[in-house]
Amino acid sequence: MSQSVDNIKPSYPLFRDNDYKESLDNKRTMFEECHPEEKINEVFQWTTTPEYQLLNFERKALTINPAKACQPLGAVLCALGFEKTLPYVHGSQGCVAYFRTYFNRHFKEPIACVSDSMTENAAVFGGQKNMFDGLKNAIALYKPEMIAVSTTCMAEVIGDDLNAFIGNSRKEGYIDENFPVPFAHTPSFVGSHTTGWDSMLDGILRYFTLNDMDNKEVGSNGKINIVPGFETYLGNYRVIRRMLEAMDVDYTLLSDPSEVLDTPADGEYRMYEGGTTMDEVRDAPNAIDTLLLQPWQSVKTRKFIKGTWNQPANAINIPM
Ligand code: SF4
């Protein structure tokens, strides 16, 4: 090899060495099932023919680079839409760095979201200890009034049980008995960001209303609940609000991150801003109906609203 301890080459000089070129060639022919040059040329020529053009235009459905992200990313966006809520991801911190970066880039805002940073030992012994410390530290440091927990693939693959872990965190005194910690299992090897958004909303509605339905009556608060779904264009929330107000409709948006993701650039950092309040969620079963703006992606939420709140939960025709 042209490399030695006394002669370490950086990338380009190394790539130009014959033994590097040879090793790359061997890798291609031996392991990458690469086609010979003639075959590649033959196919390229075929793609320039009318026969290929005809086949190409005959395609009925095609998605190139579908916009599909993973479930906890959707869960984080959903959680950001609730007042003083800290999204918390049980799993590996690299995943959470990706969610934050993704949202930073899109919204041009800092994104408050924590992880309990499971590593190798948690993958072997389970992540309960991480959750004990994570919940306690997150409350002490960031002072949220609700923590919404979702999971990454790692926690899901080893089968961590959020309900049990959160219950044990209360029992062991890491969090107060009544501190709200709704949760959603969000394995990314099924579904997508829209599924995760739906599961998180289902988890939040379940947490605040499932065992508190006795004094609820459909229509008694005269409001309409709106479920926006995974919506990243903040102007859309404002348009929805403006339209409802113009029609004099009293409403509750179930998840509204339009304030926290669009805070003024005045030098003051606002970790929590706006959002749907816990009281609004508790009152939501009293609404006349809940309208789902992304009905095909809000399957769990819709099932819960129909089954537990006894509202029609009508799907909206798209586009409205
Ligand atoms: S490991 Fe799973 S949760 Fe993490 S970024 Fe990848 S798909 Fe998402």
Tab-separated table of C-alpha atoms and ligand atoms in Angstrom:
chain	number	residue	atom	x	y	z
A	1	MET	CA	0.000	0.000	0.000
A	2	SER	CA	1.167	3.521	-0.724
A	3	GLN	CA	-0.010	4.524	2.762
A	4	SER	CA	2.218	4.029	5.761
A	5	VAL	CA	2.442	5.480	9.245
A	6	ASP	CA	5.056	7.939	7.982
A	7	ASN	CA	3.143	8.777	4.837
A	8	ILE	CA	-0.558	9.273	5.530
A	9	LYS	CA	-2.227	10.829	2.508
A	10	PRO	CA	-5.373	12.945	2.629
A	11	SER	CA	-8.290	12.089	0.347
A	12	TYR	CA	-7.406	13.286	-3.164
A	13	PRO	CA	-3.748	12.280	-3.348
A	14	LEU	CA	-4.825	8.911	-1.966
A	15	PHE	CA	-7.676	8.471	-4.473
A	16	ARG	CA	-5.218	9.030	-7.356
A	17	ASP	CA	-2.921	6.175	-6.277
A	18	ASN	CA	-2.998	3.094	-8.457
A	19	ASP	CA	-3.518	0.665	-5.618
A	20	TYR	CA	-6.517	2.706	-4.430
A	21	LYS	CA	-7.981	2.682	-7.975
A	22	GLU	CA	-7.391	-1.037	-8.233
A	23	SER	CA	-9.018	-1.719	-4.889
A	24	LEU	CA	-12.056	0.368	-5.903
A	25	ASP	CA	-12.340	-1.542	-9.186
A	26	ASN	CA	-12.183	-4.860	-7.377
A	27	LYS	CA	-14.859	-3.753	-4.978
A	28	ARG	CA	-17.147	-2.780	-7.831
A	29	THR	CA	-16.694	-5.980	-9.804
A	30	MET	CA	-16.695	-8.342	-6.860
A	31	PHE	CA	-19.340	-6.893	-4.566
A	32	GLU	CA	-21.481	-4.306	-6.292
A	33	GLU	CA	-22.981	-6.381	-9.102
A	34	CYS	CA	-22.006	-3.603	-11.455
A	35	HIS	CA	-22.886	-3.971	-15.125
A	36	PRO	CA	-20.240	-3.837	-17.833
A	37	GLU	CA	-19.665	-0.532	-19.608
A	38	GLU	CA	-21.220	-1.888	-22.887
A	39	LYS	CA	-24.441	-2.833	-21.114
A	40	ILE	CA	-24.698	0.612	-19.471
A	41	ASN	CA	-24.231	2.252	-22.889
A	42	GLU	CA	-26.776	-0.049	-24.480
A	43	VAL	CA	-29.408	0.866	-21.867
A	44	PHE	CA	-28.563	4.543	-22.160
A	45	GLN	CA	-29.099	4.402	-25.943
A	46	TRP	CA	-32.402	2.619	-25.403
A	47	THR	CA	-33.590	5.425	-23.084
A	48	THR	CA	-33.283	7.839	-26.012
A	49	THR	CA	-35.650	5.848	-28.270
A	50	PRO	CA	-39.384	6.515	-28.936
A	51	GLU	CA	-40.115	3.049	-27.497
A	52	TYR	CA	-38.751	4.128	-24.115
A	53	GLN	CA	-40.515	7.475	-24.332
A	54	LEU	CA	-43.817	5.721	-24.857
A	55	LEU	CA	-43.267	3.427	-21.882
A	56	ASN	CA	-42.223	6.373	-19.757
A	57	PHE	CA	-45.316	8.446	-20.478
A	58	GLU	CA	-47.606	5.467	-19.948
A	59	ARG	CA	-46.782	5.380	-16.207
A	60	LYS	CA	-49.865	6.063	-14.145
A	61	ALA	CA	-48.361	6.779	-10.715
A	62	LEU	CA	-44.904	7.855	-9.750
A	63	THR	CA	-43.347	9.415	-6.684
A	64	ILE	CA	-39.716	10.423	-6.803
A	65	ASN	CA	-38.096	10.900	-3.401
A	66	PRO	CA	-41.379	10.706	-1.496
A	67	ALA	CA	-41.478	13.105	1.448
A	68	LYS	CA	-41.442	10.426	4.095
A	69	ALA	CA	-39.849	11.044	7.442
A	70	CYS	CA	-40.014	8.911	10.555
A	71	GLN	CA	-42.771	8.588	13.147
A	72	PRO	CA	-41.245	10.402	16.155
A	73	LEU	CA	-40.614	13.464	13.973
A	74	GLY	CA	-44.373	13.761	13.517
A	75	ALA	CA	-44.931	13.116	17.223
A	76	VAL	CA	-42.552	15.964	18.102
A	77	LEU	CA	-44.403	18.415	15.840
A	78	CYS	CA	-47.728	17.405	17.346
A	79	ALA	CA	-46.402	17.856	20.912
A	80	LEU	CA	-45.002	21.304	20.074
A	81	GLY	CA	-48.582	22.429	19.411
A	82	PHE	CA	-49.574	22.197	23.095
A	83	GLU	CA	-49.023	24.874	25.707
A	84	LYS	CA	-45.828	24.601	27.789
A	85	THR	CA	-45.189	21.113	26.457
A	86	LEU	CA	-41.755	19.592	26.052
A	87	PRO	CA	-41.470	16.858	23.414
A	88	TYR	CA	-39.405	14.007	24.866
A	89	VAL	CA	-38.091	11.160	22.748
A	90	HIS	CA	-37.230	7.894	24.464
A	91	GLY	CA	-34.404	6.449	22.409
A	92	SER	CA	-31.187	7.394	20.718
A	93	GLN	CA	-30.089	11.003	20.678
A	94	GLY	CA	-28.922	10.947	17.041
A	95	CYS	CA	-32.513	10.541	15.930
A	96	VAL	CA	-33.546	13.570	17.977
A	97	ALA	CA	-30.675	15.628	16.548
A	98	TYR	CA	-32.115	14.829	13.127
A	99	PHE	CA	-35.649	15.922	14.102
A	100	ARG	CA	-34.363	19.168	15.555
A	101	THR	CA	-32.183	19.889	12.522
A	102	TYR	CA	-35.035	19.128	10.162
A	103	PHE	CA	-37.369	21.517	11.956
A	104	ASN	CA	-34.627	24.135	12.484
A	105	ARG	CA	-34.077	24.256	8.752
A	106	HIS	CA	-37.730	24.478	7.884
A	107	PHE	CA	-38.988	26.843	10.577
A	108	LYS	CA	-35.740	28.781	11.169
A	109	GLU	CA	-36.435	28.455	14.894
A	110	PRO	CA	-34.733	26.674	17.788
A	111	ILE	CA	-36.702	23.507	18.548
A	112	ALA	CA	-37.151	22.417	22.154
A	113	CYS	CA	-37.037	18.630	22.184
A	114	VAL	CA	-35.135	16.317	24.514
A	115	SER	CA	-33.989	12.720	24.366
A	116	ASP	CA	-32.956	10.281	27.087
A	117	SER	CA	-30.006	9.213	24.956
A	118	MET	CA	-30.197	5.437	25.110
A	119	THR	CA	-26.859	3.825	24.334
A	120	GLU	CA	-25.527	0.260	24.165
A	121	ASN	CA	-26.270	-0.706	27.770
A	122	ALA	CA	-29.856	0.572	27.495
A	123	ALA	CA	-30.244	-1.459	24.294
A	124	VAL	CA	-29.298	-4.590	26.264
A	125	PHE	CA	-30.943	-3.930	29.632
A	126	GLY	CA	-33.854	-1.682	28.568
A	127	GLY	CA	-34.195	2.070	28.830
A	128	GLN	CA	-36.134	2.478	32.070
A	129	LYS	CA	-33.212	3.987	33.952
A	130	ASN	CA	-32.725	6.505	31.131
A	131	MET	CA	-36.364	7.461	31.403
A	132	PHE	CA	-36.219	7.898	35.185
A	133	ASP	CA	-33.286	10.308	34.926
A	134	GLY	CA	-34.497	11.879	31.692
A	135	LEU	CA	-37.934	12.853	32.979
A	136	LYS	CA	-36.536	14.174	36.252
A	137	ASN	CA	-33.811	16.218	34.541
A	138	ALA	CA	-36.119	17.548	31.813
A	139	ILE	CA	-38.586	18.871	34.404
A	140	ALA	CA	-35.830	20.365	36.565
A	141	LEU	CA	-34.050	22.050	33.660
A	142	TYR	CA	-36.783	23.134	31.273
A	143	LYS	CA	-39.790	23.479	33.594
A	144	PRO	CA	-42.504	22.278	31.219
A	145	GLU	CA	-46.070	21.743	32.361
A	146	MET	CA	-46.476	18.649	30.202
A	147	ILE	CA	-43.991	16.184	28.697
A	148	ALA	CA	-45.120	14.277	25.598
A	149	VAL	CA	-43.109	11.078	25.122
A	150	SER	CA	-42.523	9.274	21.842
A	151	THR	CA	-40.000	6.573	20.903
A	152	THR	CA	-37.305	5.875	18.326
A	153	CYS	CA	-36.732	2.569	16.543
A	154	MET	CA	-34.177	1.487	19.131
A	155	ALA	CA	-36.625	1.577	22.041
A	156	GLU	CA	-39.253	-0.133	19.906
A	157	VAL	CA	-36.980	-2.936	18.720
A	158	ILE	CA	-36.178	-3.941	22.302
A	159	GLY	CA	-39.838	-3.538	23.300
A	160	ASP	CA	-39.631	-0.816	25.959
A	161	ASP	CA	-43.038	-0.276	27.560
A	162	LEU	CA	-43.744	3.446	27.981
A	163	ASN	CA	-46.850	2.972	30.081
A	164	ALA	CA	-44.929	0.856	32.592
A	165	PHE	CA	-41.850	3.100	32.571
A	166	ILE	CA	-43.857	6.289	33.144
A	167	GLY	CA	-45.904	4.563	35.867
A	168	ASN	CA	-42.687	3.396	37.551
A	169	SER	CA	-41.219	6.906	37.275
A	170	ARG	CA	-44.174	8.158	39.291
A	171	LYS	CA	-43.961	5.294	41.802
A	172	GLU	CA	-40.243	5.818	42.341
A	173	GLY	CA	-40.715	9.555	42.818
A	174	TYR	CA	-38.878	10.773	39.701
A	175	ILE	CA	-41.967	12.730	38.639
A	176	ASP	CA	-45.031	13.884	40.561
A	177	GLU	CA	-48.073	11.651	40.582
A	178	ASN	CA	-50.149	14.196	38.640
A	179	PHE	CA	-47.562	15.602	36.237
A	180	PRO	CA	-49.015	15.059	32.718
A	181	VAL	CA	-46.917	12.648	30.639
A	182	PRO	CA	-48.947	11.455	27.651
A	183	PHE	CA	-47.101	9.090	25.357
A	184	ALA	CA	-47.175	7.377	21.970
A	185	HIS	CA	-45.233	4.394	20.690
A	186	THR	CA	-43.777	5.557	17.375
A	187	PRO	CA	-41.793	2.780	15.690
A	188	SER	CA	-40.424	4.072	12.424
A	189	PHE	CA	-40.241	0.727	10.688
A	190	VAL	CA	-43.967	1.168	10.060
A	191	GLY	CA	-45.840	4.278	8.960
A	192	SER	CA	-44.314	7.706	8.595
A	193	HIS	CA	-44.241	11.172	10.184
A	194	THR	CA	-47.999	11.469	9.603
A	195	THR	CA	-48.642	8.237	11.545
A	196	GLY	CA	-46.465	9.540	14.395
A	197	TRP	CA	-48.368	12.831	14.498
A	198	ASP	CA	-51.634	10.925	14.681
A	199	SER	CA	-50.386	8.580	17.426
A	200	MET	CA	-49.138	11.474	19.552
A	201	LEU	CA	-52.424	13.344	19.304
A	202	ASP	CA	-54.276	10.137	20.131
A	203	GLY	CA	-51.985	9.725	23.172
A	204	ILE	CA	-52.612	13.294	24.378
A	205	LEU	CA	-56.408	13.126	23.923
A	206	ARG	CA	-56.472	9.727	25.630
A	207	TYR	CA	-54.420	10.973	28.572
A	208	PHE	CA	-56.685	13.932	29.319
A	209	THR	CA	-60.101	12.520	28.492
A	210	LEU	CA	-60.295	8.708	28.490
A	211	ASN	CA	-61.004	8.392	32.218
A	212	ASP	CA	-62.857	11.675	32.515
A	213	MET	CA	-65.888	11.274	30.265
A	214	ASP	CA	-68.667	11.133	32.892
A	215	ASN	CA	-69.529	14.820	32.855
A	216	LYS	CA	-68.977	15.308	29.110
A	217	GLU	CA	-71.770	16.012	26.656
A	218	VAL	CA	-71.347	16.338	22.900
A	219	GLY	CA	-72.242	19.878	21.776
A	220	SER	CA	-72.409	21.403	25.266
A	221	ASN	CA	-69.586	23.922	24.695
A	222	GLY	CA	-70.830	24.925	21.234
A	223	LYS	CA	-67.363	24.589	19.690
A	224	ILE	CA	-65.876	22.758	16.712
A	225	ASN	CA	-62.545	20.965	17.169
A	226	ILE	CA	-60.117	21.137	14.268
A	227	VAL	CA	-57.413	18.482	13.866
A	228	PRO	CA	-54.878	19.903	11.389
A	229	GLY	CA	-52.672	16.795	11.064
A	230	PHE	CA	-48.969	17.019	10.161
A	231	GLU	CA	-48.981	20.598	8.896
A	232	THR	CA	-45.706	22.467	8.555
A	233	TYR	CA	-46.956	25.649	6.865
A	234	LEU	CA	-47.723	27.960	9.759
A	235	GLY	CA	-49.670	30.350	7.555
A	236	ASN	CA	-52.247	27.590	7.111
A	237	TYR	CA	-53.053	27.609	10.840
A	238	ARG	CA	-53.595	31.348	10.631
A	239	VAL	CA	-55.806	31.038	7.571
A	240	ILE	CA	-57.892	28.350	9.291
A	241	ARG	CA	-58.283	30.581	12.341
A	242	ARG	CA	-59.161	33.601	10.194
A	243	MET	CA	-61.778	31.655	8.239
A	244	LEU	CA	-63.399	30.275	11.396
A	245	GLU	CA	-63.427	33.689	13.040
A	246	ALA	CA	-64.911	35.277	9.896
A	247	MET	CA	-67.701	32.690	10.067
A	248	ASP	CA	-68.139	33.355	13.804
A	249	VAL	CA	-67.342	29.746	14.663
A	250	ASP	CA	-66.065	28.990	18.152
A	251	TYR	CA	-63.284	26.430	17.777
A	252	THR	CA	-60.350	24.586	19.313
A	253	LEU	CA	-57.330	23.687	17.219
A	254	LEU	CA	-56.058	20.365	18.524
A	255	SER	CA	-52.325	21.071	18.234
A	256	ASP	CA	-51.365	24.559	17.214
A	257	PRO	CA	-47.595	25.130	16.986
A	258	SER	CA	-47.926	28.346	14.987
A	259	GLU	CA	-46.668	30.575	17.837
A	260	VAL	CA	-43.793	28.532	19.240
A	261	LEU	CA	-42.438	27.921	15.742
A	262	ASP	CA	-42.673	31.555	14.705
A	263	THR	CA	-41.468	33.609	17.649
A	264	PRO	CA	-40.243	37.175	17.049
A	265	ALA	CA	-36.517	37.667	16.395
A	266	ASP	CA	-36.100	40.199	19.221
A	267	GLY	CA	-33.228	38.513	21.056
A	268	GLU	CA	-35.412	36.813	23.641
A	269	TYR	CA	-35.622	33.012	23.486
A	270	ARG	CA	-39.093	31.644	24.113
A	271	MET	CA	-39.063	27.936	24.768
A	272	TYR	CA	-42.823	27.779	25.149
A	273	GLU	CA	-45.198	30.109	23.304
A	274	GLY	CA	-48.866	29.700	22.474
A	275	GLY	CA	-50.316	26.269	21.809
A	276	THR	CA	-53.493	24.424	22.716
A	277	THR	CA	-54.046	24.456	26.483
A	278	MET	CA	-54.673	21.395	28.640
A	279	ASP	CA	-58.066	22.833	29.624
A	280	GLU	CA	-59.008	23.069	25.945
A	281	VAL	CA	-58.102	19.395	25.504
A	282	ARG	CA	-60.144	18.406	28.578
A	283	ASP	CA	-63.092	20.388	27.167
A	284	ALA	CA	-62.757	19.050	23.603
A	285	PRO	CA	-65.220	16.108	24.055
A	286	ASN	CA	-67.927	18.728	24.747
A	287	ALA	CA	-67.630	20.093	21.194
A	288	ILE	CA	-70.290	19.615	18.541
A	289	ASP	CA	-67.865	17.719	16.298
A	290	THR	CA	-64.198	17.274	15.486
A	291	LEU	CA	-63.160	17.907	11.896
A	292	LEU	CA	-60.086	16.082	10.644
A	293	LEU	CA	-58.269	17.997	7.931
A	294	GLN	CA	-56.008	15.033	7.064
A	295	PRO	CA	-58.530	12.230	7.483
A	296	TRP	CA	-56.476	9.462	5.884
A	297	GLN	CA	-53.568	10.161	8.199
A	298	SER	CA	-55.588	10.627	11.395
A	299	VAL	CA	-56.886	7.081	11.739
A	300	LYS	CA	-56.169	6.485	15.451
A	301	THR	CA	-57.374	9.912	16.528
A	302	ARG	CA	-60.563	9.533	14.561
A	303	LYS	CA	-61.256	6.103	16.021
A	304	PHE	CA	-60.752	7.465	19.543
A	305	ILE	CA	-62.976	10.504	18.960
A	306	LYS	CA	-65.762	8.418	17.466
A	307	GLY	CA	-65.526	5.628	20.024
A	308	THR	CA	-64.868	7.575	23.234
A	309	TRP	CA	-66.133	11.107	22.647
A	310	ASN	CA	-69.093	9.854	20.574
A	311	GLN	CA	-68.660	12.639	18.044
A	312	PRO	CA	-69.242	12.021	14.297
A	313	ALA	CA	-65.590	13.005	13.554
A	314	ASN	CA	-66.372	13.713	9.938
A	315	ALA	CA	-63.582	13.624	7.435
A	316	ILE	CA	-63.157	16.810	5.425
A	317	ASN	CA	-63.035	16.488	1.667
A	318	ILE	CA	-59.655	17.583	0.382
A	319	PRO	CA	-59.153	20.298	-0.794
A	320	MET	CA	-61.631	22.049	1.457
B	1	SF4	S1	-33.497	5.167	13.773
B	1	SF4	FE1	-35.720	5.211	13.516
B	1	SF4	S2	-36.419	6.901	14.803
B	1	SF4	FE2	-34.229	7.177	14.490
B	1	SF4	S3	-34.067	8.556	12.731
B	1	SF4	FE3	-33.939	6.443	11.956
B	1	SF4	S4	-36.050	5.895	11.387
B	1	SF4	FE4	-36.142	7.706	12.746
